[in-house]
Amino acid sequence: FLMGGASLAILFFAPAGLSLLILIAISALAQIEFYVLIGCAQVPVHKALGTFCGCLLIAVTFVTLGFDVDPEHARGWEAIAVAFCFIAVCARQLPERESKTPLETISYTLLGILYIGFLLSFIARLGFAWDFDGLTHRISDTGQNLVLYLILTVKFSDIGAYFVGSRFGK
């Protein structure tokens, strides 16, 4: 409840720069938690690189949208960032030639980047793609409404799935 209230307060009152930093912090914490859970399954992952790359994807999305980059070029920069992350993870694995699970390590590291960082970059896209006035101004009304709609849709879907599963599941 408190996390939802804090998220809504940030969405409606915080300047865009602070919203971006909080989104990056949420991404970093979520990726660290994801990699810790993968580590419990005895699969080594590159936590620091994966977390950095996930945050990089959000920052690149913000920069390309926030500073009025042509949409065609914005997609190009985002594709370059994804390619950089893939190459960086593969290159990071090269010195570990004695690893018994190199493919799993690369796969789970990339999964964390794409599952958390890449998907959270769409919140930046929703929030900052319309009427961006700079880092010190708050998110536009359209961006606020789109992010709020996304959050409410996901939350109500989860709540509905829980109650349906509790009532009719085994």
mmCIF file of C-alpha atoms in Angstrom:
data_model
loop_
_atom_site.group_PDB
_atom_site.id
_atom_site.type_symbol
_atom_site.label_atom_id
_atom_site.label_comp_id
_atom_site.label_asym_id
_atom_site.label_seq_id
_atom_site.Cartn_x
_atom_site.Cartn_y
_atom_site.Cartn_z
ATOM 1 C CA PHE A 1 0.000 0.000 0.000
ATOM 2 C CA LEU A 2 2.780 2.418 0.921
ATOM 3 C CA MET A 3 4.757 1.560 -2.220
ATOM 4 C CA GLY A 4 1.704 2.251 -4.384
ATOM 5 C CA GLY A 5 1.062 5.572 -2.665
ATOM 6 C CA ALA A 6 4.694 6.583 -3.038
ATOM 7 C CA SER A 7 4.632 5.610 -6.715
ATOM 8 C CA LEU A 8 1.538 7.715 -7.339
ATOM 9 C CA ALA A 9 3.011 10.690 -5.463
ATOM 10 C CA ILE A 10 6.168 10.460 -7.563
ATOM 11 C CA LEU A 11 4.139 10.093 -10.747
ATOM 12 C CA PHE A 12 2.004 13.172 -10.119
ATOM 13 C CA PHE A 13 4.303 15.535 -8.242
ATOM 14 C CA ALA A 14 7.990 14.708 -8.800
ATOM 15 C CA PRO A 15 10.023 16.316 -11.576
ATOM 16 C CA ALA A 16 10.911 14.142 -14.561
ATOM 17 C CA GLY A 17 14.571 13.834 -13.568
ATOM 18 C CA LEU A 18 13.700 12.486 -10.120
ATOM 19 C CA SER A 19 11.124 10.123 -11.648
ATOM 20 C CA LEU A 20 13.816 8.774 -13.963
ATOM 21 C CA LEU A 21 16.257 8.232 -11.093
ATOM 22 C CA ILE A 22 13.611 6.417 -9.069
ATOM 23 C CA LEU A 23 12.696 4.227 -12.055
ATOM 24 C CA ILE A 24 16.366 3.353 -12.515
ATOM 25 C CA ALA A 25 16.691 2.573 -8.783
ATOM 26 C CA ILE A 26 13.617 0.322 -8.939
ATOM 27 C CA SER A 27 15.109 -1.454 -11.946
ATOM 28 C CA ALA A 28 18.464 -1.932 -10.198
ATOM 29 C CA LEU A 29 16.842 -3.334 -7.041
ATOM 30 C CA ALA A 30 14.559 -5.642 -9.035
ATOM 31 C CA GLN A 31 17.469 -6.955 -11.102
ATOM 32 C CA ILE A 32 19.602 -7.566 -8.042
ATOM 33 C CA GLU A 33 16.730 -9.523 -6.485
ATOM 34 C CA PHE A 34 16.255 -11.471 -9.733
ATOM 35 C CA TYR A 35 19.941 -12.375 -9.897
ATOM 36 C CA VAL A 36 19.993 -13.412 -6.231
ATOM 37 C CA LEU A 37 17.072 -15.777 -6.919
ATOM 38 C CA ILE A 38 18.873 -17.198 -9.960
ATOM 39 C CA GLY A 39 21.972 -17.621 -7.790
ATOM 40 C CA CYS A 40 19.918 -19.765 -5.402
ATOM 41 C CA ALA A 41 19.527 -22.226 -8.278
ATOM 42 C CA GLN A 42 23.351 -22.504 -8.411
ATOM 43 C CA VAL A 43 23.617 -20.707 -11.754
ATOM 44 C CA PRO A 44 26.322 -18.036 -11.791
ATOM 45 C CA VAL A 45 25.329 -14.719 -13.373
ATOM 46 C CA HIS A 46 27.051 -11.388 -13.989
ATOM 47 C CA LYS A 47 25.042 -9.314 -11.506
ATOM 48 C CA ALA A 48 26.863 -5.994 -11.798
ATOM 49 C CA LEU A 49 26.997 -5.985 -15.592
ATOM 50 C CA GLY A 50 23.390 -7.113 -15.911
ATOM 51 C CA THR A 51 22.172 -4.447 -13.500
ATOM 52 C CA PHE A 52 24.186 -1.751 -15.279
ATOM 53 C CA CYS A 53 22.843 -2.789 -18.681
ATOM 54 C CA GLY A 54 19.233 -2.835 -17.460
ATOM 55 C CA CYS A 55 19.610 0.695 -16.087
ATOM 56 C CA LEU A 56 21.325 1.750 -19.316
ATOM 57 C CA LEU A 57 18.302 0.684 -21.376
ATOM 58 C CA ILE A 58 16.011 2.889 -19.269
ATOM 59 C CA ALA A 59 18.400 5.837 -19.489
ATOM 60 C CA VAL A 60 18.782 5.523 -23.265
ATOM 61 C CA THR A 61 15.007 5.421 -23.702
ATOM 62 C CA PHE A 62 14.644 8.531 -21.547
ATOM 63 C CA VAL A 63 17.389 10.436 -23.342
ATOM 64 C CA THR A 64 16.139 9.614 -26.833
ATOM 65 C CA LEU A 65 12.541 10.511 -25.971
ATOM 66 C CA GLY A 66 13.186 13.315 -23.551
ATOM 67 C CA PHE A 67 15.464 15.378 -25.717
ATOM 68 C CA ASP A 68 13.338 15.361 -28.853
ATOM 69 C CA VAL A 69 15.312 12.853 -30.902
ATOM 70 C CA ASP A 70 13.702 11.824 -34.185
ATOM 71 C CA PRO A 71 11.620 8.635 -33.546
ATOM 72 C CA GLU A 72 13.545 6.701 -36.203
ATOM 73 C CA HIS A 73 16.852 7.618 -34.593
ATOM 74 C CA ALA A 74 15.451 6.888 -31.119
ATOM 75 C CA ARG A 75 14.686 3.291 -32.101
ATOM 76 C CA GLY A 76 18.183 3.043 -33.554
ATOM 77 C CA TRP A 77 19.807 4.184 -30.312
ATOM 78 C CA GLU A 78 17.698 1.769 -28.318
ATOM 79 C CA ALA A 79 18.668 -1.072 -30.653
ATOM 80 C CA ILE A 80 22.328 -0.114 -30.263
ATOM 81 C CA ALA A 81 21.933 -0.185 -26.473
ATOM 82 C CA VAL A 82 20.372 -3.669 -26.590
ATOM 83 C CA ALA A 83 23.146 -4.890 -28.921
ATOM 84 C CA PHE A 84 25.770 -3.361 -26.606
ATOM 85 C CA CYS A 85 24.262 -5.233 -23.648
ATOM 86 C CA PHE A 86 24.295 -8.524 -25.549
ATOM 87 C CA ILE A 87 27.898 -8.076 -26.684
ATOM 88 C CA ALA A 88 29.027 -6.927 -23.227
ATOM 89 C CA VAL A 89 27.526 -9.994 -21.528
ATOM 90 C CA CYS A 90 29.074 -12.346 -24.082
ATOM 91 C CA ALA A 91 32.452 -10.593 -23.815
ATOM 92 C CA ARG A 92 32.279 -10.757 -20.013
ATOM 93 C CA GLN A 93 31.939 -14.533 -20.236
ATOM 94 C CA LEU A 94 35.066 -14.981 -22.393
ATOM 95 C CA PRO A 95 37.641 -14.843 -19.551
ATOM 96 C CA GLU A 96 35.775 -17.601 -17.699
ATOM 97 C CA ARG A 97 36.738 -20.464 -19.974
ATOM 98 C CA GLU A 98 36.671 -23.011 -17.169
ATOM 99 C CA SER A 99 32.998 -22.345 -16.396
ATOM 100 C CA LYS A 100 30.780 -25.399 -16.549
ATOM 101 C CA THR A 101 27.658 -23.396 -17.441
ATOM 102 C CA PRO A 102 28.636 -20.555 -19.810
ATOM 103 C CA LEU A 103 25.444 -20.647 -21.865
ATOM 104 C CA GLU A 104 23.236 -20.591 -18.758
ATOM 105 C CA THR A 105 25.237 -17.717 -17.293
ATOM 106 C CA ILE A 106 24.850 -15.637 -20.457
ATOM 107 C CA SER A 107 21.193 -16.571 -20.856
ATOM 108 C CA TYR A 108 20.142 -15.740 -17.303
ATOM 109 C CA THR A 109 22.105 -12.500 -17.290
ATOM 110 C CA LEU A 110 20.416 -11.419 -20.528
ATOM 111 C CA LEU A 111 17.037 -12.566 -19.214
ATOM 112 C CA GLY A 112 17.397 -10.218 -16.240
ATOM 113 C CA ILE A 113 18.311 -7.337 -18.546
ATOM 114 C CA LEU A 114 15.411 -7.909 -20.911
ATOM 115 C CA TYR A 115 12.783 -9.000 -18.384
ATOM 116 C CA ILE A 116 13.337 -6.090 -16.019
ATOM 117 C CA GLY A 117 15.373 -3.297 -17.620
ATOM 118 C CA PHE A 118 13.917 -3.519 -21.125
ATOM 119 C CA LEU A 119 10.326 -3.846 -19.949
ATOM 120 C CA LEU A 120 10.666 -1.001 -17.431
ATOM 121 C CA SER A 121 12.021 1.184 -20.227
ATOM 122 C CA PHE A 122 8.477 1.182 -21.592
ATOM 123 C CA ILE A 123 7.324 3.023 -18.473
ATOM 124 C CA ALA A 124 9.846 5.723 -19.378
ATOM 125 C CA ARG A 125 8.481 5.647 -22.920
ATOM 126 C CA LEU A 126 4.900 6.053 -21.694
ATOM 127 C CA GLY A 127 5.770 8.775 -19.222
ATOM 128 C CA PHE A 128 8.126 10.936 -21.246
ATOM 129 C CA ALA A 129 7.047 10.580 -24.881
ATOM 130 C CA TRP A 130 4.390 13.319 -24.702
ATOM 131 C CA ASP A 131 5.017 16.984 -23.990
ATOM 132 C CA PHE A 132 8.394 16.629 -22.293
ATOM 133 C CA ASP A 133 9.356 19.989 -20.772
ATOM 134 C CA GLY A 134 12.729 19.095 -19.276
ATOM 135 C CA LEU A 135 14.191 17.413 -16.232
ATOM 136 C CA THR A 136 12.846 19.918 -13.724
ATOM 137 C CA HIS A 137 9.195 19.822 -14.840
ATOM 138 C CA ARG A 138 6.802 17.075 -13.863
ATOM 139 C CA ILE A 139 5.585 14.394 -16.245
ATOM 140 C CA SER A 140 2.886 15.611 -18.638
ATOM 141 C CA ASP A 141 -0.782 14.825 -17.991
ATOM 142 C CA THR A 142 -0.872 12.377 -20.900
ATOM 143 C CA GLY A 143 2.219 10.549 -19.637
ATOM 144 C CA GLN A 144 0.800 10.425 -16.115
ATOM 145 C CA ASN A 145 -2.483 9.002 -17.317
ATOM 146 C CA LEU A 146 -0.800 6.343 -19.458
ATOM 147 C CA VAL A 147 1.511 5.183 -16.656
ATOM 148 C CA LEU A 148 -1.368 5.219 -14.170
ATOM 149 C CA TYR A 149 -3.492 3.185 -16.586
ATOM 150 C CA LEU A 150 -0.680 0.652 -16.954
ATOM 151 C CA ILE A 151 -0.178 0.319 -13.193
ATOM 152 C CA LEU A 152 -3.904 -0.011 -12.471
ATOM 153 C CA THR A 153 -4.418 -2.547 -15.258
ATOM 154 C CA VAL A 154 -1.586 -4.737 -13.995
ATOM 155 C CA LYS A 155 -2.632 -4.476 -10.347
ATOM 156 C CA PHE A 156 -6.318 -5.205 -10.993
ATOM 157 C CA SER A 157 -5.385 -8.125 -13.254
ATOM 158 C CA ASP A 158 -3.201 -9.573 -10.495
ATOM 159 C CA ILE A 159 -5.928 -9.084 -7.880
ATOM 160 C CA GLY A 160 -8.538 -10.642 -10.165
ATOM 161 C CA ALA A 161 -6.290 -13.605 -10.927
ATOM 162 C CA TYR A 162 -5.673 -14.133 -7.216
ATOM 163 C CA PHE A 163 -9.381 -14.180 -6.345
ATOM 164 C CA VAL A 164 -10.357 -16.362 -9.299
ATOM 165 C CA GLY A 165 -7.494 -18.734 -8.507
ATOM 166 C CA SER A 166 -8.458 -18.834 -4.826
ATOM 167 C CA ARG A 167 -12.081 -19.512 -5.619
ATOM 168 C CA PHE A 168 -11.783 -21.986 -8.495
ATOM 169 C CA GLY A 169 -8.185 -23.237 -8.295
ATOM 170 C CA LYS A 170 -6.883 -26.230 -6.424
#
